[in-house]
Amino acid sequence: MSDSVLNAMTVDVEDFFHVSAFESVISPEQWKDYQPRVDKNTRTLLDMFAKHEVKSTFFVLGWVAERYPELIKEIHSQGHEVASHGYAHRRATEQTREEFTADVTRSKNHLEDLLGEALTGYRAPSFSIGYDNEWAFEVLAELGFQYSSSTYPVKHDLYGTPDWPRFAYMRKEGIIEIPIPTHKVMGRQTPIGGGGYFRLYPYTLTKSLISGYLKKEKQPYSFYFHPWEIDADQPRMANAPLKSKFRHYVNLDKTQGKLERLLNDFSWGTMKSVYNIDKTS
């Protein structure tokens, strides 16, 4: 391994038809029309993690948990952390406080009933907690979450809080926020947290950016991706916007090989272990 620092590996457990990039062409009412692929893809990831002796945090969509309870139990039984990704993959910025509370509560209660223990972490779909809905942190604290990973300090058309903290910090609401990592060059913050950027960048660049982040910032790094990102055979959304199709489909056939290298080159653990979060504190 290139570095002995323990970094956080995270997976947003959702299917290809849930993503925000396709929300203009697929409504939640249409999800039933697609054959889910999340169970198979997530089990492939579990095998990869076992091979490399890696533990990860799985931010699970409630919709997935209701349909694949045995998958969620398997994630938990293998020693990974299960956290909430909300229920219906609706961006927090598109919900009222009451709607957000209902969505997160439904997911949290189902996962806790399924696993028999309290959840500690939450991640908003598309990192959609920002300037206009900071009340979401109050809701998360009220619901008993200890941490969130719901902000990305960059400029992006779907999300972004570029002037918010770049590293884990305690919010005034009493919840720890763990932003997605960025690389700061000449005052500009470049996304390096994973997802589409991981698929787009050559692996050598990704490795260099992570190593540079660890050396310069002296902070643990956290990585995120989705089960559908290793699935090059997933159905194509022909009527989706060109930009959305590019973001979603670029280099899907290369992701699994890149992940194998990433798992081998750095040390990985759960969000709870990397950031020393104890749900009993």
XYZ file of C-alpha atoms in Angstrom:
281
model
C 0.000 0.000 0.000
C 1.202 3.497 -0.813
C 0.052 4.973 2.485
C -0.767 3.523 5.882
C -3.319 6.215 6.813
C -6.788 4.710 7.251
C -9.252 6.256 4.788
C -13.012 5.879 4.482
C -14.504 3.694 1.758
C -18.189 4.412 1.146
C -20.846 3.013 -1.188
C -24.162 4.708 -1.979
C -26.448 1.700 -2.417
C -28.882 2.672 -5.151
C -29.775 1.411 -8.619
C -29.121 2.885 -12.050
C -32.665 4.253 -12.385
C -32.548 6.124 -9.052
C -29.859 8.633 -9.979
C -30.469 12.389 -10.077
C -28.996 12.548 -13.584
C -32.063 10.707 -14.913
C -34.759 12.290 -12.754
C -36.019 14.324 -15.744
C -36.832 11.144 -17.687
C -37.638 8.591 -14.953
C -40.158 9.278 -12.201
C -40.332 7.190 -9.006
C -43.615 5.787 -10.312
C -41.670 4.285 -13.226
C -39.007 2.546 -11.133
C -41.154 -0.592 -11.101
C -40.760 -0.805 -14.878
C -37.019 -1.533 -14.609
C -35.327 -4.748 -13.553
C -33.200 -3.932 -10.476
C -29.479 -4.739 -10.707
C -28.382 -3.409 -7.323
C -28.408 -6.749 -5.491
C -25.993 -8.470 -7.883
C -23.707 -5.442 -8.209
C -23.512 -4.878 -4.465
C -22.672 -8.533 -3.840
C -19.826 -8.208 -6.346
C -18.530 -5.297 -4.287
C -18.795 -7.343 -1.101
C -16.635 -10.025 -2.726
C -14.077 -7.398 -3.756
C -13.943 -5.941 -0.267
C -13.543 -9.391 1.263
C -10.691 -10.170 -1.131
C -8.843 -7.014 -0.079
C -9.893 -7.249 3.602
C -11.586 -3.857 3.393
C -14.477 -2.630 5.539
C -16.767 0.029 4.104
C -19.735 2.207 4.970
C -22.803 1.442 2.856
C -25.253 4.355 2.660
C -28.373 2.365 1.833
C -31.433 3.716 0.076
C -34.572 2.702 1.957
C -36.244 1.664 -1.302
C -33.467 -0.878 -1.815
C -33.541 -2.102 1.782
C -37.269 -2.840 1.606
C -36.799 -4.998 -1.477
C -33.501 -6.671 -0.608
C -33.423 -7.160 3.166
C -31.110 -10.172 2.904
C -28.555 -8.057 1.036
C -28.540 -5.468 3.816
C -28.209 -8.187 6.453
C -25.274 -9.649 4.500
C -23.538 -6.264 4.356
C -23.940 -5.968 8.114
C -22.918 -9.553 8.874
C -19.644 -9.068 6.994
C -18.667 -6.283 9.378
C -19.439 -3.278 7.224
C -21.231 -0.191 8.505
C -24.808 0.344 7.326
C -25.942 3.980 7.157
C -28.916 5.807 5.610
C -29.165 7.355 2.162
C -32.776 8.379 2.733
C -35.687 6.474 1.273
C -36.596 7.600 -2.242
C -33.431 9.319 -3.526
C -35.141 12.680 -3.618
C -32.723 15.563 -3.204
C -33.055 17.359 0.123
C -33.188 20.663 -1.747
C -36.413 19.501 -3.413
C -38.190 18.678 -0.133
C -39.848 20.641 2.627
C -38.652 20.055 6.169
C -41.660 17.823 6.782
C -41.055 15.779 3.623
C -37.364 15.404 4.408
C -38.133 14.274 7.947
C -40.616 11.670 6.701
C -38.223 10.356 4.040
C -35.251 9.982 6.386
C -37.363 8.583 9.222
C -38.838 5.884 6.972
C -35.369 4.783 5.868
C -33.837 4.932 9.342
C -36.641 3.021 11.038
C -36.664 0.265 8.428
C -32.890 -0.247 8.527
C -32.799 -0.227 12.331
C -35.660 -2.725 12.547
C -33.892 -4.914 9.989
C -30.519 -4.889 11.758
C -31.576 -4.514 15.373
C -29.271 -1.582 16.105
C -29.225 2.190 15.841
C -27.872 3.895 12.722
C -25.131 6.485 13.118
C -24.666 8.047 9.676
C -26.609 9.663 6.853
C -25.790 10.906 3.355
C -28.177 13.080 1.351
C -28.776 12.130 -2.289
C -26.534 14.230 -4.556
C -24.951 15.945 -1.518
C -28.047 18.124 -1.375
C -27.700 19.839 1.984
C -26.538 23.400 1.473
C -27.122 27.096 1.951
C -30.909 26.998 1.662
C -31.697 23.957 3.794
C -29.333 23.919 6.757
C -32.395 22.962 8.782
C -31.719 19.425 7.513
C -28.900 19.132 10.045
C -31.382 19.945 12.824
C -33.633 17.145 11.584
C -30.752 14.659 11.458
C -29.702 15.556 15.005
C -33.290 15.238 16.228
C -33.521 11.781 14.634
C -30.410 10.637 16.513
C -27.782 10.587 13.777
C -24.217 11.237 14.905
C -22.761 12.233 11.546
C -23.626 13.256 8.012
C -21.644 13.196 4.769
C -23.938 15.377 2.702
C -21.891 18.328 1.457
C -19.372 18.813 -1.346
C -17.388 22.084 -1.148
C -17.246 22.631 -4.920
C -19.282 24.431 -7.568
C -21.581 22.033 -9.422
C -24.890 22.394 -11.237
C -26.659 19.951 -8.894
C -24.889 20.668 -5.593
C -22.019 22.463 -3.926
C -21.053 24.604 -0.946
C -17.618 25.882 -2.044
C -17.060 28.158 0.957
C -18.036 25.588 3.597
C -15.431 23.558 5.549
C -13.424 20.979 3.602
C -12.731 18.648 6.524
C -14.849 16.904 9.164
C -16.268 19.340 11.715
C -18.901 19.558 14.421
C -21.967 21.507 13.316
C -23.787 23.871 15.666
C -26.742 21.477 15.497
C -24.630 18.848 17.262
C -23.906 16.622 14.290
C -20.538 15.924 12.650
C -20.431 16.795 8.951
C -17.847 14.972 6.821
C -17.564 16.738 3.435
C -16.497 14.976 0.247
C -12.751 15.608 -0.329
C -11.423 18.271 -2.661
C -7.953 19.170 -3.892
C -7.228 22.880 -3.560
C -5.025 24.373 -6.297
C -4.531 28.133 -6.703
C -7.639 28.802 -4.631
C -9.846 26.503 -6.698
C -11.277 23.310 -5.261
C -11.198 20.292 -7.542
C -13.472 17.285 -6.839
C -11.469 14.186 -5.920
C -14.002 12.217 -3.859
C -14.908 9.514 -6.352
C -18.047 8.838 -8.378
C -18.014 10.140 -11.929
C -14.674 11.861 -11.415
C -13.103 8.518 -10.522
C -14.411 7.035 -13.751
C -13.369 10.061 -15.805
C -9.829 10.552 -14.470
C -7.029 8.135 -15.410
C -6.235 5.993 -12.380
C -2.688 7.350 -12.136
C -4.141 10.854 -11.724
C -6.593 9.692 -9.061
C -3.827 7.983 -7.120
C -1.637 11.078 -7.351
C -4.458 13.358 -6.183
C -5.271 11.159 -3.187
C -1.610 10.833 -2.216
C -1.163 14.579 -2.565
C -4.243 15.231 -0.439
C -3.012 12.953 2.331
C 0.462 14.489 2.302
C -0.664 18.117 2.157
C -3.782 18.135 4.301
C -2.826 15.569 6.973
C -6.481 14.519 6.971
C -8.064 11.138 6.210
C -9.556 10.802 2.743
C -13.036 9.463 2.002
C -14.105 7.871 -1.274
C -17.620 7.266 -2.598
C -19.140 5.381 -5.506
C -22.235 3.376 -6.450
C -22.886 -0.298 -7.295
C -24.117 0.641 -10.788
C -20.680 2.112 -11.565
C -19.217 -1.372 -12.011
C -22.067 -2.456 -14.300
C -21.249 -1.769 -17.948
C -24.190 -3.931 -19.093
C -26.923 -1.833 -17.484
C -29.745 -0.572 -19.746
C -29.153 2.755 -21.517
C -31.539 5.691 -21.111
C -31.819 6.797 -24.719
C -34.011 9.828 -23.991
C -31.823 11.280 -21.212
C -29.950 14.574 -21.752
C -26.544 14.159 -23.405
C -24.680 15.586 -20.413
C -26.452 13.204 -18.076
C -25.681 10.218 -20.279
C -22.016 11.162 -20.443
C -21.767 11.577 -16.679
C -23.473 8.276 -16.021
C -21.956 6.021 -18.663
C -18.375 7.243 -19.059
C -15.861 4.431 -18.490
C -18.253 2.050 -16.730
C -16.265 -0.836 -18.176
C -13.092 0.381 -16.464
C -14.422 1.045 -12.963
C -13.986 -2.402 -11.451
C -10.353 -2.624 -12.514
C -9.674 0.840 -11.109
C -11.359 -0.120 -7.849
C -9.154 -3.184 -7.497
C -6.100 -0.928 -7.744
C -7.558 1.618 -5.344
C -8.325 -1.027 -2.729
C -4.783 -2.309 -3.024
C -2.986 1.051 -3.011
C -4.515 2.614 0.113
C -5.822 1.515 3.520
C -9.608 1.598 3.959
C -12.153 1.445 6.758
C -15.659 2.608 7.680
C -16.651 6.199 8.335
C -17.157 5.353 12.005
C -13.677 3.897 12.376
C -11.836 6.532 10.337
C -13.491 9.507 12.050
C -13.768 7.897 15.502
C -17.532 8.228 15.696
C -19.237 6.380 18.511
C -23.011 6.193 18.416
C -23.111 5.740 22.187
C -21.321 9.040 22.900
